[in-house]
Tab-separated table of C-alpha atoms (C1' of nucleotides) in Angstrom:
chain	number	residue	atom	x	y	z
A	1	MET	CA	-22.469	13.395	-21.142
A	2	PRO	CA	-19.001	13.261	-19.751
A	3	GLU	CA	-15.927	12.123	-21.630
A	4	LEU	CA	-12.570	11.224	-20.128
A	5	PRO	CA	-11.656	14.737	-18.845
A	6	GLU	CA	-15.064	15.216	-17.204
A	7	VAL	CA	-15.082	11.738	-15.634
A	8	GLU	CA	-11.552	12.316	-14.358
A	9	THR	CA	-12.568	15.693	-12.902
A	10	ILE	CA	-15.562	14.084	-11.175
A	11	ARG	CA	-13.298	11.349	-9.814
A	12	ARG	CA	-10.861	13.871	-8.359
A	13	SER	CA	-13.623	16.000	-6.863
A	14	LEU	CA	-15.187	12.988	-5.124
A	15	LEU	CA	-11.834	11.665	-3.966
A	16	LYS	CA	-11.209	14.827	-1.950
A	17	ASN	CA	-13.778	13.590	0.570
A	18	ILE	CA	-12.959	9.928	0.364
A	19	ASP	CA	-12.130	9.514	4.050
A	20	LYS	CA	-15.602	10.590	5.019
A	21	PHE	CA	-17.389	8.097	2.840
A	22	PHE	CA	-18.840	5.443	5.114
A	23	ILE	CA	-22.101	4.384	3.526
A	24	SER	CA	-24.840	4.016	6.110
A	25	GLU	CA	-27.768	3.564	3.761
A	26	ILE	CA	-28.730	3.508	0.122
A	27	ILE	CA	-32.020	4.838	-1.190
A	28	ILE	CA	-33.168	3.674	-4.595
A	29	TYR	CA	-35.685	5.888	-6.355
A	30	HIS	CA	-35.378	4.284	-9.752
A	31	PRO	CA	-34.148	0.676	-9.722
A	32	ASP	CA	-33.589	0.501	-13.504
A	33	VAL	CA	-30.208	2.219	-13.246
A	34	LEU	CA	-28.877	-0.292	-10.702
A	35	LEU	CA	-27.863	-3.719	-11.886
A	36	ASN	CA	-26.823	-6.657	-9.656
A	37	ILE	CA	-27.940	-4.764	-6.573
A	38	GLU	CA	-29.970	-7.713	-5.256
A	39	ASN	CA	-26.729	-9.604	-4.627
A	40	PHE	CA	-25.498	-7.172	-2.033
A	41	SER	CA	-26.404	-5.145	0.970
A	42	LEU	CA	-24.755	-1.752	0.734
A	43	LYS	CA	-25.000	-0.844	4.405
A	44	ASN	CA	-21.809	-0.151	6.321
A	45	TRP	CA	-19.494	-0.155	3.348
A	46	LYS	CA	-16.624	2.227	3.018
A	47	ILE	CA	-15.428	3.717	-0.247
A	48	GLN	CA	-11.697	2.966	-0.181
A	49	ASN	CA	-10.784	4.484	-3.507
A	50	ILE	CA	-12.249	5.696	-6.784
A	51	ARG	CA	-10.553	4.741	-10.017
A	52	ARG	CA	-11.260	5.640	-13.614
A	53	ARG	CA	-10.970	3.551	-16.760
A	54	GLY	CA	-12.056	5.294	-19.969
A	55	LYS	CA	-15.413	6.849	-19.115
A	56	TYR	CA	-16.090	4.377	-16.300
A	57	LEU	CA	-15.694	5.111	-12.618
A	58	LEU	CA	-14.743	2.193	-10.384
A	59	PHE	CA	-15.505	2.530	-6.695
A	60	ASP	CA	-13.548	0.167	-4.452
A	61	LEU	CA	-15.809	-0.747	-1.558
A	62	GLN	CA	-14.898	-2.605	1.581
A	63	LYS	CA	-17.151	-4.025	4.265
A	64	TYR	CA	-15.948	-4.858	7.732
A	65	PHE	CA	-18.983	-6.584	9.163
A	66	ASP	CA	-20.237	-9.957	8.081
A	67	VAL	CA	-23.482	-9.409	6.135
A	68	LEU	CA	-24.474	-13.060	6.429
A	69	ASN	CA	-24.328	-13.058	10.229
A	70	PRO	CA	-25.428	-9.636	11.396
A	71	PRO	CA	-25.467	-9.095	15.133
A	72	SER	CA	-28.887	-9.069	16.757
A	73	GLU	CA	-30.695	-5.760	16.994
A	74	ASN	CA	-30.275	-5.633	20.748
A	75	ASN	CA	-26.560	-6.051	20.467
A	76	LYS	CA	-24.830	-2.909	21.639
A	77	ALA	CA	-21.992	-3.377	19.143
A	78	PHE	CA	-24.498	-3.342	16.314
A	79	ASN	CA	-26.233	-0.236	17.577
A	80	SER	CA	-22.951	1.621	17.719
A	81	ILE	CA	-21.865	0.306	14.351
A	82	SER	CA	-20.622	3.645	13.226
A	83	LYS	CA	-17.968	3.805	15.958
A	84	GLU	CA	-17.104	0.163	15.467
A	85	THR	CA	-16.659	0.553	11.763
A	86	LYS	CA	-14.335	3.465	12.234
A	87	ALA	CA	-12.354	1.676	14.911
A	88	ILE	CA	-11.871	-1.361	12.722
A	89	ASN	CA	-10.925	0.723	9.742
A	90	GLN	CA	-8.166	2.337	11.720
A	91	ASN	CA	-6.725	-1.090	12.462
A	92	SER	CA	-5.533	-2.552	9.192
A	93	SER	CA	-4.825	-5.954	10.743
A	94	PHE	CA	-8.554	-6.673	10.605
A	95	SER	CA	-8.843	-6.127	6.915
A	96	ASN	CA	-7.483	-9.527	5.929
A	97	ASP	CA	-10.007	-11.450	7.980
A	98	PRO	CA	-12.594	-12.798	5.489
A	99	SER	CA	-15.303	-12.994	8.139
A	100	ILE	CA	-15.273	-9.232	8.584
A	101	SER	CA	-13.708	-8.039	5.347
A	102	GLN	CA	-15.373	-8.153	1.959
A	103	LYS	CA	-14.594	-6.165	-1.130
A	104	MET	CA	-16.741	-5.027	-3.993
A	105	THR	CA	-16.276	-2.886	-7.047
A	106	MET	CA	-19.057	-0.515	-8.039
A	107	LEU	CA	-18.952	0.374	-11.717
A	108	ILE	CA	-20.606	3.635	-12.766
A	109	HIS	CA	-21.057	4.852	-16.318
A	110	LEU	CA	-22.691	8.269	-16.666
A	111	ARG	CA	-23.430	8.003	-20.420
A	112	MET	CA	-24.982	11.270	-21.679
A	113	THR	CA	-26.470	13.153	-18.739
A	114	GLY	CA	-25.384	11.305	-15.609
A	115	LYS	CA	-24.069	13.248	-12.609
A	116	LEU	CA	-22.634	12.330	-9.235
A	117	LEU	CA	-23.369	15.025	-6.688
A	118	ILE	CA	-22.339	15.398	-3.075
A	119	GLU	CA	-25.268	16.829	-1.125
A	120	GLU	CA	-26.397	17.254	2.442
A	121	LYS	CA	-28.367	14.259	3.681
A	122	ASP	CA	-31.299	16.423	4.905
A	123	VAL	CA	-31.639	18.234	1.593
A	124	LEU	CA	-34.157	16.608	-0.696
A	125	PRO	CA	-32.518	15.133	-3.779
A	126	ALA	CA	-32.823	17.051	-7.034
A	127	LYS	CA	-35.240	15.945	-9.722
A	128	HIS	CA	-33.959	12.894	-11.659
A	129	THR	CA	-31.984	11.537	-8.713
A	130	HIS	CA	-32.244	7.775	-9.019
A	131	VAL	CA	-29.957	6.568	-6.253
A	132	ARG	CA	-28.796	8.269	-3.079
A	133	PHE	CA	-25.947	6.942	-0.948
A	134	LEU	CA	-26.162	8.250	2.610
A	135	PHE	CA	-22.977	8.644	4.625
A	136	GLU	CA	-22.357	8.588	8.332
A	137	ASN	CA	-21.009	12.145	8.224
A	138	GLY	CA	-24.367	13.618	7.138
A	139	LYS	CA	-23.472	13.926	3.476
A	140	SER	CA	-24.904	11.961	0.617
A	141	LEU	CA	-23.879	11.089	-2.918
A	142	ASP	CA	-26.640	11.355	-5.504
A	143	PHE	CA	-26.647	9.581	-8.826
A	144	ASN	CA	-28.704	11.916	-11.015
A	145	ASP	CA	-29.467	11.311	-14.665
A	146	VAL	CA	-32.182	13.059	-16.689
A	147	ARG	CA	-32.139	10.590	-19.544
A	148	ARG	CA	-31.512	7.523	-17.402
A	149	PHE	CA	-28.955	6.050	-19.784
A	150	GLY	CA	-26.341	5.804	-17.042
A	151	ARG	CA	-25.820	2.580	-15.134
A	152	ILE	CA	-24.455	1.380	-11.802
A	153	LYS	CA	-23.265	-2.197	-11.515
A	154	LEU	CA	-21.886	-4.038	-8.509
A	155	PHE	CA	-19.353	-6.831	-8.616
A	156	LYS	CA	-17.254	-8.760	-6.177
A	157	SER	CA	-13.836	-7.198	-6.586
A	158	GLY	CA	-12.020	-8.704	-9.529
A	159	GLU	CA	-15.243	-9.774	-11.240
A	160	GLU	CA	-15.967	-6.334	-12.711
A	161	PHE	CA	-14.468	-7.452	-16.027
A	162	GLN	CA	-17.583	-9.531	-16.581
A	163	ASP	CA	-18.855	-6.207	-17.868
A	164	GLN	CA	-18.090	-6.379	-21.565
A	165	GLY	CA	-17.848	-2.620	-21.969
A	166	LEU	CA	-15.136	-2.423	-19.333
A	167	ALA	CA	-13.421	-5.621	-20.422
A	168	ASN	CA	-13.061	-4.531	-24.048
A	169	LEU	CA	-11.720	-1.034	-23.522
A	170	GLY	CA	-8.648	-0.039	-25.498
A	171	PRO	CA	-5.624	1.604	-23.909
A	172	GLU	CA	-5.861	4.723	-21.771
A	173	PRO	CA	-4.772	7.617	-23.984
A	174	LEU	CA	-2.922	9.239	-21.073
A	175	SER	CA	-0.925	6.132	-20.246
A	176	ASP	CA	2.236	4.585	-21.680
A	177	GLU	CA	0.082	1.870	-23.259
A	178	PHE	CA	-1.069	4.344	-25.886
A	179	THR	CA	2.065	4.140	-27.990
A	180	LYS	CA	2.702	5.528	-31.441
A	181	ASP	CA	3.202	1.991	-32.740
A	182	TYR	CA	-0.110	0.826	-31.291
A	183	PHE	CA	-1.924	3.760	-32.882
A	184	LEU	CA	-0.318	3.331	-36.303
A	185	GLN	CA	-0.941	-0.405	-36.253
A	186	THR	CA	-4.591	0.062	-35.287
A	187	CYS	CA	-5.011	2.622	-38.063
A	188	GLN	CA	-3.587	0.058	-40.446
A	189	HIS	CA	-6.297	-2.389	-39.333
A	190	HIS	CA	-9.029	0.209	-39.925
A	191	ARG	CA	-7.828	1.669	-43.222
A	192	LYS	CA	-11.336	1.783	-44.672
A	193	SER	CA	-12.972	3.514	-41.678
A	194	GLN	CA	-13.440	7.210	-41.204
A	195	ILE	CA	-10.938	8.620	-38.737
A	196	LYS	CA	-13.590	9.993	-36.396
A	197	SER	CA	-15.263	6.618	-35.915
A	198	LEU	CA	-11.872	5.223	-34.896
A	199	LEU	CA	-11.419	7.938	-32.266
A	200	LEU	CA	-14.904	7.258	-30.888
A	201	ASN	CA	-14.330	3.509	-30.749
A	202	GLN	CA	-13.769	2.682	-27.065
A	203	LYS	CA	-12.147	-0.630	-28.007
A	204	VAL	CA	-9.426	1.335	-29.809
A	205	ILE	CA	-8.900	4.212	-27.345
A	206	ALA	CA	-10.721	4.518	-24.018
A	207	GLY	CA	-12.409	7.778	-23.131
A	208	ILE	CA	-12.697	9.980	-26.223
A	209	GLY	CA	-16.203	11.234	-27.076
A	210	ASN	CA	-17.745	13.653	-29.535
A	211	ILE	CA	-16.174	16.851	-28.175
A	212	TYR	CA	-12.584	15.680	-27.956
A	213	ALA	CA	-12.753	13.749	-31.233
A	214	ASP	CA	-13.736	16.952	-33.056
A	215	GLU	CA	-11.206	19.100	-31.223
A	216	SER	CA	-8.338	16.639	-31.766
A	217	LEU	CA	-9.083	16.398	-35.472
A	218	PHE	CA	-9.217	20.172	-35.793
A	219	ARG	CA	-5.807	20.574	-34.210
A	220	ALA	CA	-4.447	17.740	-36.362
A	221	LYS	CA	-5.943	19.450	-39.460
A	222	ILE	CA	-7.760	16.264	-40.508
A	223	ARG	CA	-11.397	16.191	-41.632
A	224	PRO	CA	-13.537	13.894	-39.439
A	225	ASP	CA	-14.859	12.005	-42.470
A	226	ARG	CA	-11.460	11.302	-43.987
A	227	LEU	CA	-10.695	7.625	-44.601
A	228	ILE	CA	-7.822	6.444	-42.444
A	229	GLY	CA	-6.139	4.826	-45.421
A	230	ASP	CA	-5.860	8.260	-47.061
A	231	ILE	CA	-4.106	9.862	-44.089
A	232	SER	CA	-0.307	10.069	-44.153
A	233	GLN	CA	1.803	8.463	-41.440
A	234	LYS	CA	3.119	11.882	-40.536
A	235	GLU	CA	-0.417	13.182	-39.943
A	236	LEU	CA	-1.327	10.113	-37.884
A	237	ILE	CA	1.775	10.498	-35.726
A	238	ASN	CA	0.809	14.119	-35.174
A	239	LEU	CA	-2.751	13.123	-34.242
A	240	HIS	CA	-1.434	10.502	-31.830
A	241	GLN	CA	0.467	13.209	-29.988
A	242	ILE	CA	-2.422	15.705	-30.052
A	243	ILE	CA	-4.966	13.370	-28.424
A	244	PRO	CA	-3.305	13.236	-24.975
A	245	ASP	CA	-2.403	16.935	-25.255
A	246	ILE	CA	-6.056	17.925	-25.692
A	247	LEU	CA	-7.267	15.572	-22.967
A	248	GLU	CA	-4.670	16.915	-20.514
A	249	GLU	CA	-5.606	20.495	-21.336
A	250	ALA	CA	-9.276	19.687	-20.824
A	251	ILE	CA	-8.557	18.075	-17.447
A	252	GLY	CA	-6.544	21.206	-16.585
A	253	HIS	CA	-9.694	23.241	-17.299
A	254	ARG	CA	-11.814	20.807	-15.251
A	255	GLY	CA	-13.732	19.555	-18.282
A	256	THR	CA	-16.228	21.056	-20.726
A	257	SER	CA	-19.568	22.438	-19.456
A	258	PHE	CA	-21.613	23.672	-22.345
A	259	ARG	CA	-24.757	22.049	-21.068
A	260	ASP	CA	-25.257	19.854	-17.992
A	261	TYR	CA	-21.828	18.785	-16.921
A	262	VAL	CA	-20.692	19.592	-13.378
A	263	ASP	CA	-18.244	17.856	-11.029
A	264	GLY	CA	-19.119	16.179	-7.729
A	265	PHE	CA	-19.581	19.553	-6.018
A	266	GLY	CA	-21.745	21.016	-8.779
A	267	ASN	CA	-18.916	23.109	-10.223
A	268	LYS	CA	-18.717	23.694	-13.956
A	269	GLY	CA	-15.602	23.204	-16.055
A	270	PHE	CA	-13.954	25.812	-18.268
A	271	PHE	CA	-12.790	24.000	-21.377
A	272	GLN	CA	-15.835	25.208	-23.345
A	273	LEU	CA	-13.960	28.525	-23.509
A	274	GLN	CA	-11.118	26.791	-25.374
A	275	LEU	CA	-13.188	24.877	-27.921
A	276	ALA	CA	-12.272	25.604	-31.533
A	277	VAL	CA	-14.986	23.765	-33.460
A	278	TYR	CA	-17.254	21.689	-31.242
A	279	HIS	CA	-20.810	23.091	-31.319
A	280	LYS	CA	-19.544	26.131	-33.269
A	281	THR	CA	-21.413	25.669	-36.545
A	282	GLY	CA	-21.298	28.874	-38.621
A	283	GLN	CA	-18.859	30.600	-36.287
A	284	PRO	CA	-15.451	31.656	-37.636
A	285	CYS	CA	-12.563	29.224	-37.437
A	286	PRO	CA	-10.140	30.565	-34.790
A	287	ILE	CA	-7.290	30.270	-37.312
A	288	CYS	CA	-8.648	31.287	-40.739
A	289	LYS	CA	-12.130	32.707	-39.935
A	290	THR	CA	-13.862	30.351	-42.371
A	291	PRO	CA	-17.289	29.374	-40.948
A	292	ILE	CA	-17.252	26.031	-39.129
A	293	GLN	CA	-19.273	23.320	-40.834
A	294	LYS	CA	-21.321	20.525	-39.341
A	295	ILE	CA	-21.714	17.107	-40.930
A	296	LYS	CA	-22.746	13.655	-39.712
A	297	VAL	CA	-19.934	11.171	-39.248
A	298	ALA	CA	-20.374	7.821	-37.530
A	299	GLY	CA	-23.917	8.928	-36.694
A	300	ARG	CA	-22.671	11.906	-34.692
A	301	SER	CA	-22.619	15.646	-35.347
A	302	SER	CA	-19.108	16.528	-36.421
A	303	HIS	CA	-17.742	20.042	-36.559
A	304	PHE	CA	-14.737	21.093	-38.606
A	305	CYS	CA	-13.104	23.901	-40.529
A	306	PRO	CA	-13.428	23.186	-44.258
A	307	HIS	CA	-10.351	25.313	-44.952
A	308	CYS	CA	-7.900	24.168	-42.258
A	309	GLN	CA	-8.846	20.501	-42.173
A	310	LYS	CA	-8.065	18.292	-45.169
B	1	DG	C1'	-20.775	-0.580	-40.863
B	2	DC	C1'	-25.585	1.657	-39.970
B	3	DC	C1'	-29.426	2.745	-37.212
B	4	DA	C1'	-33.046	2.332	-34.049
B	5	DG	C1'	-33.579	2.297	-29.288
B	6	DC	C1'	-32.939	3.727	-24.700
B	7	DC	C1'	-34.972	8.657	-22.084
B	8	DT	C1'	-36.111	13.645	-21.058
B	9	DG	C1'	-35.299	18.270	-22.022
B	10	DT	C1'	-34.064	22.121	-24.980
B	11	DT	C1'	-33.759	24.553	-29.280
B	12	DG	C1'	-35.091	26.099	-33.809
C	1	DC	C1'	-43.855	20.581	-34.030
C	2	DA	C1'	-39.360	18.006	-35.359
C	3	DA	C1'	-34.598	17.674	-34.564
C	4	DC	C1'	-31.108	17.171	-31.601
C	5	DA	C1'	-28.126	16.293	-27.255
C	6	DG	C1'	-20.680	14.806	-23.811
C	7	DG	C1'	-22.941	7.256	-25.192
C	8	DC	C1'	-23.458	2.665	-25.948
C	9	DT	C1'	-25.980	-1.769	-27.378
C	10	DG	C1'	-27.806	-5.054	-30.198
C	11	DG	C1'	-29.917	-6.461	-34.458
C	12	DC	C1'	-29.341	-6.606	-39.199
DNA sequence: GCCAGCCTGTTG
DNA sequence: CAACAGGCTGGC
């Protein structure tokens, strides 16, 4: 479902409440979506930060109590763990002690229909909620995914690059790594590919999906099925500049909600109001009024203006 | 490269 | 009913 702008919007919406996120319990309704979970207990972890890489979310988790040597059940300190956890978190000098400090990275990929929703703990989770994280403040975070393509993976911090999808991502299109030279050079390597399959290739650029590939190509006036080798350097330089422009605009509109997508608070985005071609088959091109066409490129529906795009 | 497969829901 | 849906993987 979500592409870079939607994942970034979700990240920002969740981050607003980051200080309140002390996990007290995790409820698993559908274990298939959770990988590596058996290696860890998720009780009494705190979400320190949420990062994004391409379409992945990376949750930095920190635990302050030793899971291997839990205090006995009659221990008062254990029974008041919530207070203790907070007290220790306020004192950063504890965080370097390995006996009480452990770090994990939780990798979440939402694929097509995944959502992360902040809910009240007492409210029953919506249909298709597969994992619920309960927090000490009475809130919960639900991982909901109709099609169940999304995945959650847990790693000791630093080991998350064992995930091949994450490890092989290309540069972030909104970072300095995504240079003109890199883009031109990569195009040179893929001269015989169609331009749209390059944009969708996460090893080349991290985070672009079907919507923003179509919209970028429309603005660059390049047909999605055009062979890269047939595109002029001038056009490619233009496209390189347009990609971050479109992604920034989409983030500014809090993502595209034409179907399921909502942020962590269930709010829709607005970029669907700005779309020129995506999902607009038969509707007039915003520039020349020619009906938008739909073809298959790289196995995906691709929308373009047959007059404006060459 | 392409294409089935993973899933459920919606649309034509 | 079949076709299709913001994605990715693995097998040819």
